[in-house]
PDB file of C-alpha atoms in Angstrom:
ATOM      1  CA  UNK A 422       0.000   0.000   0.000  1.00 61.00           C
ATOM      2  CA  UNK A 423       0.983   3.377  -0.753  1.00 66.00           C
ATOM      3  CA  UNK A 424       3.007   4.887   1.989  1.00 77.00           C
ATOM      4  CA  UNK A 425       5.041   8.145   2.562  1.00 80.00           C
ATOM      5  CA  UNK A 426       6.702   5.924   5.478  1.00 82.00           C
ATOM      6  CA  UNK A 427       7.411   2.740   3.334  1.00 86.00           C
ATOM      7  CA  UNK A 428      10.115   1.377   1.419  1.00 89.00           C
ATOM      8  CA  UNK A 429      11.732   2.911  -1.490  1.00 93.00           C
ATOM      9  CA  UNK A 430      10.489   1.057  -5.156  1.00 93.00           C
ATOM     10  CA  UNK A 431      10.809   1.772  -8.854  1.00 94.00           C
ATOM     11  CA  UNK A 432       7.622   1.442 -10.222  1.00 92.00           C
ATOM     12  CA  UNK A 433       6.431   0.259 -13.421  1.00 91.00           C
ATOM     13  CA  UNK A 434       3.196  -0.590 -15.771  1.00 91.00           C
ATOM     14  CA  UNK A 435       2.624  -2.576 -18.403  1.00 83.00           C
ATOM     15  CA  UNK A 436      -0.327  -3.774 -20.502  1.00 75.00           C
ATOM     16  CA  UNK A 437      -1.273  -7.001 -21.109  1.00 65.00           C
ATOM     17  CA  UNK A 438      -2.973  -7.039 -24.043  1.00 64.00           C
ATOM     18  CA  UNK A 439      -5.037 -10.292 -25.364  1.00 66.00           C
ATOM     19  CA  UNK A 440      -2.864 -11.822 -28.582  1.00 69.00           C
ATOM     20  CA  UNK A 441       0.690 -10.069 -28.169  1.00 73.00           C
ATOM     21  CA  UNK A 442       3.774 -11.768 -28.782  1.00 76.00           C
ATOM     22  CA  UNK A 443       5.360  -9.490 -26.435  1.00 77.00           C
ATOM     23  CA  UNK A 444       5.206  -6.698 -23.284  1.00 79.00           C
ATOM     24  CA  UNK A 445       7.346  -3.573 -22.335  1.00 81.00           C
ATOM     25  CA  UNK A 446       7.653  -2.168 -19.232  1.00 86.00           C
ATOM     26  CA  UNK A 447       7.290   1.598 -18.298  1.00 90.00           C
ATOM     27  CA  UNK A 448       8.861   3.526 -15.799  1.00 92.00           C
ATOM     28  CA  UNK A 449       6.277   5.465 -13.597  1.00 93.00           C
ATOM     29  CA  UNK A 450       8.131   6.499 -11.116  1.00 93.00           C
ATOM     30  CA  UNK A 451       9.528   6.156  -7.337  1.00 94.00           C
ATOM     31  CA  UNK A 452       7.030   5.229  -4.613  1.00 92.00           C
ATOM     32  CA  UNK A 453       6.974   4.185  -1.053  1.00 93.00           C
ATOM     33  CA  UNK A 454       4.841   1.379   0.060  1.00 91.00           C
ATOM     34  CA  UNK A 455       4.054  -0.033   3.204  1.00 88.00           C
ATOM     35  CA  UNK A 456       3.644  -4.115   4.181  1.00 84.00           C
ATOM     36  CA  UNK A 457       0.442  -4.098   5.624  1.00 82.00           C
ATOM     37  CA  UNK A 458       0.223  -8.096   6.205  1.00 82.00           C
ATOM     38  CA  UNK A 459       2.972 -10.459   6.518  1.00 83.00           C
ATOM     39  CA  UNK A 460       2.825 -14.388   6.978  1.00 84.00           C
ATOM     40  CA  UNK A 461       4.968 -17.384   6.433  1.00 82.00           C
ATOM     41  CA  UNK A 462       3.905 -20.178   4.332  1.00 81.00           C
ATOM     42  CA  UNK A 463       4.970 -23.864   5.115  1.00 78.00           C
ATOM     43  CA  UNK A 464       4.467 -26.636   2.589  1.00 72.00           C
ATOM     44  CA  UNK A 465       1.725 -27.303   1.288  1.00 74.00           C
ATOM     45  CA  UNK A 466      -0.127 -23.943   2.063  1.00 80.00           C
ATOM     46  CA  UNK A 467      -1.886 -21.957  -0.890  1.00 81.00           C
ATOM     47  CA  UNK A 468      -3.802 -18.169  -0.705  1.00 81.00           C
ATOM     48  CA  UNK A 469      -5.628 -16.542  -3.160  1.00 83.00           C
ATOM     49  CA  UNK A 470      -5.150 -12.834  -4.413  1.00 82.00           C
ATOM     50  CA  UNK A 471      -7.719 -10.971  -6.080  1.00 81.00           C
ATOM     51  CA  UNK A 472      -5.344  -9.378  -9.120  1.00 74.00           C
ATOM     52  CA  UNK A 473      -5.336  -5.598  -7.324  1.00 77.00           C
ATOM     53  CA  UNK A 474      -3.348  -6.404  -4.766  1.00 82.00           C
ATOM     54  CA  UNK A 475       0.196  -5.791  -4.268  1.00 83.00           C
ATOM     55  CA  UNK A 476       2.190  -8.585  -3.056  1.00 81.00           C
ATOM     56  CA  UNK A 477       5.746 -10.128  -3.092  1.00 80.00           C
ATOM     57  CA  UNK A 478       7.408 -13.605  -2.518  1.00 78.00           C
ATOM     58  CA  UNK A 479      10.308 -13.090  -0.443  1.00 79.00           C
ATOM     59  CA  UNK A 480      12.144 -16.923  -0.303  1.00 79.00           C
ATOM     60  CA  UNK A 481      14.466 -17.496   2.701  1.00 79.00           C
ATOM     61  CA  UNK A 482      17.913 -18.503   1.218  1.00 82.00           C
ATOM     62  CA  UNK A 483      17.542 -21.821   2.917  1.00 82.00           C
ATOM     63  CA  UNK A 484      14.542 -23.383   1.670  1.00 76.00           C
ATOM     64  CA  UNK A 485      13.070 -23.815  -2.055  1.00 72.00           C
ATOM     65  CA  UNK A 486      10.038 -21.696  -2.536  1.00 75.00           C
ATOM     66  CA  UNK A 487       7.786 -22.585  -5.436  1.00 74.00           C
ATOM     67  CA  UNK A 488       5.226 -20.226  -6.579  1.00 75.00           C
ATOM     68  CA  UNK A 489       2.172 -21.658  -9.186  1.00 75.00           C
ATOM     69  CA  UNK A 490      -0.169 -18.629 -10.377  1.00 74.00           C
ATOM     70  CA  UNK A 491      -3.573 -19.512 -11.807  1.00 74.00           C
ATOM     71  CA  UNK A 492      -4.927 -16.841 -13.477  1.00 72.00           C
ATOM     72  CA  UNK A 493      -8.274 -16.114 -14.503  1.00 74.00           C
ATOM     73  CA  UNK A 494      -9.633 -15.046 -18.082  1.00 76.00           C
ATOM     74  CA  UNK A 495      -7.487 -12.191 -19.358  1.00 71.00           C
ATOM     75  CA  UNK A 496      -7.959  -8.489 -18.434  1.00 72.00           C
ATOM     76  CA  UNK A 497      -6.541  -6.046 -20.683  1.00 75.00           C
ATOM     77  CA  UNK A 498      -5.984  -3.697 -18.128  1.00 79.00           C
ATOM     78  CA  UNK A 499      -2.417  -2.559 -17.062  1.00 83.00           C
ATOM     79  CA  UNK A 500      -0.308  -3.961 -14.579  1.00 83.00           C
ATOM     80  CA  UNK A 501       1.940  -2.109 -12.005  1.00 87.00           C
ATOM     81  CA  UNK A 502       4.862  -3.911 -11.186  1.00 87.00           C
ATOM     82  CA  UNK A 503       7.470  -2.470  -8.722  1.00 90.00           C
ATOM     83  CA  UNK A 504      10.958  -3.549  -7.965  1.00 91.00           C
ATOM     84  CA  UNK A 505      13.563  -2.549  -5.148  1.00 90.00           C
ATOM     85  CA  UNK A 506      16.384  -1.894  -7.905  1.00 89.00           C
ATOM     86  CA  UNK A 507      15.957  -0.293 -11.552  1.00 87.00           C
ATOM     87  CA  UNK A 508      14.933  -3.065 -13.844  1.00 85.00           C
ATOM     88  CA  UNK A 509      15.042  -3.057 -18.525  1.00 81.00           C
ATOM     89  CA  UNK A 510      12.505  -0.764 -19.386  1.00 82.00           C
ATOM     90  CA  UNK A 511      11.226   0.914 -22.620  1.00 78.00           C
ATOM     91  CA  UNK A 512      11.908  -2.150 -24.819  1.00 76.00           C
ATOM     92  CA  UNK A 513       9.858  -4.663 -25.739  1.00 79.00           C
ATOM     93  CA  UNK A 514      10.398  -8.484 -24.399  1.00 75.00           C
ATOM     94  CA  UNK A 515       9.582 -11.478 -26.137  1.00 77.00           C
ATOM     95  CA  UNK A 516       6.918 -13.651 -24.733  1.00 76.00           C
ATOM     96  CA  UNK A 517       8.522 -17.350 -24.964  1.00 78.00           C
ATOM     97  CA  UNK A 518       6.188 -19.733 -23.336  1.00 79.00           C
ATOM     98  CA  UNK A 519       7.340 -23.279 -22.053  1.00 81.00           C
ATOM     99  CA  UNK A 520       7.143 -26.181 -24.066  1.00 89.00           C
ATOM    100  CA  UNK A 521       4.223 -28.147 -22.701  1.00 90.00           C
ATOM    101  CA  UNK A 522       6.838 -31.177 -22.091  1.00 92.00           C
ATOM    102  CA  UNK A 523       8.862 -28.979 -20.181  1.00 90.00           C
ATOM    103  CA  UNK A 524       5.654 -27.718 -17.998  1.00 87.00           C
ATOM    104  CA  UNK A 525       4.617 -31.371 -17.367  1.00 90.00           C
ATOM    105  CA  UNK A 526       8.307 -31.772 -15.864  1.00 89.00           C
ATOM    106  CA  UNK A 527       8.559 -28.721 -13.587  1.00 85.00           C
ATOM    107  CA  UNK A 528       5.312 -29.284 -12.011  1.00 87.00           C
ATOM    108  CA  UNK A 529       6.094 -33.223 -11.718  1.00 89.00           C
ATOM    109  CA  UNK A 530       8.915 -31.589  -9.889  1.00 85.00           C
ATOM    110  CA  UNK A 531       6.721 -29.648  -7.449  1.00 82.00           C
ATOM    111  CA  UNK A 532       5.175 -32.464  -6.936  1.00 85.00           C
ATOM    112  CA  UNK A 533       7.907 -34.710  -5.982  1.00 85.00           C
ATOM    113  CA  UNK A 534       9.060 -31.673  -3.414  1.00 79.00           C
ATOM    114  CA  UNK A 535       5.565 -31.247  -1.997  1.00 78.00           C
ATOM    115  CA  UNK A 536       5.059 -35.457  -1.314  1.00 83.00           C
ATOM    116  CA  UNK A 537       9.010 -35.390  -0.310  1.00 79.00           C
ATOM    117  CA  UNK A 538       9.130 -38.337  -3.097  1.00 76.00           C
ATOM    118  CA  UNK A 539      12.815 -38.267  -4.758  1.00 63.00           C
ATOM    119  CA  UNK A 540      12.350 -37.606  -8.096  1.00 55.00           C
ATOM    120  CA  UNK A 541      13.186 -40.395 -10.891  1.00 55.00           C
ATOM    121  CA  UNK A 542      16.532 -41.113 -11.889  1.00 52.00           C
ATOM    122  CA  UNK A 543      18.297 -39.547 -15.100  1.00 54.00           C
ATOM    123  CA  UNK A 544      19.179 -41.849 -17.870  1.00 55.00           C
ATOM    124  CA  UNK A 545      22.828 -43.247 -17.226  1.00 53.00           C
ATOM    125  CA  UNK A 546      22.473 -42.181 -12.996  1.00 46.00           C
ATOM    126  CA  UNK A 547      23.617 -45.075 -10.502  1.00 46.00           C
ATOM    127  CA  UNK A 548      20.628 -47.319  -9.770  1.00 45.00           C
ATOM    128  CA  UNK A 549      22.206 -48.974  -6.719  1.00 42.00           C
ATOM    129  CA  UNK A 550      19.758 -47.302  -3.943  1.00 42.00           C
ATOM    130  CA  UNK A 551      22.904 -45.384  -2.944  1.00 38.00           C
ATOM    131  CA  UNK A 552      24.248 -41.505  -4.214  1.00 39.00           C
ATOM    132  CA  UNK A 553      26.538 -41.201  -6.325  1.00 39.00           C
ATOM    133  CA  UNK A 554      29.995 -40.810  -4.685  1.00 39.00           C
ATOM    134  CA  UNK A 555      28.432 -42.626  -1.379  1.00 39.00           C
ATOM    135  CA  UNK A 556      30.956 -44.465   1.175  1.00 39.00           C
ATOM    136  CA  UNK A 557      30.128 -48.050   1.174  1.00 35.00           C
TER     137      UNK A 557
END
């Protein structure tokens, strides 16, 4: 939330129109905003966020944080985006969406980390039950 008091971010807006192959951020300025809520999220959790409202991910350095965003049918209104240092801006960016192969992987992935199931092998890895490199 907007905040005299807050932190220091670069903002930013950019439209999201319906059938472009790419998006460009704008600079709009320096802004202060304020945290209003702040929780911790263990495994497993999920939240919803109506699209108005600010938020951020911050990921201890520790842990691996996964974030999965289901959107809703498309708005073509803009987007403010804000970021603690300067970020490219005025040029346009490519959209490059993942194969669907690659997709199927990642979120087998997220999966695996969620159950705490290892994930399978890679062709060629050891198959004796044991790491690679492990003392017998």
């Amino acid at each position: 939330m907007p905040d005299e008091h807050g932190e220091d971010f670069h903002g930013f807006r950019y439209h999201g129109h319906s059938g472009t192959t790419g998006y460009s951020l704008q600079p709009t300025g320096r802004t202060r905003l304020r945290c209003r809520f702040d929780a911790e999220l263990g495994a497993g959790s999920s939240y919803l966020l109506t699209s108005d409202v600010l938020h951020r991910v911050v990921s201890p350095a520790d842990r691996t944080t996964v974030t999965i965003i289901l959107q809703g049918p498309h708005k073509d209104e803009p987007v403010d985006v804000y970021a603690e240092h300067p970020i490219r801006s005025g040029e346009s960016v490519a959209l490059d969406p993942l194969p669907l192969g690659q997709v199927v992987r990642e979120i087998g992935h997220v999966r695996d980390l969620i159950t705490g199931r290892a994930a399978p092998a890679p062709p060629g890895a050891p198959t004796s039950g044991r790491p690679a490199g492990a003392a017998r």
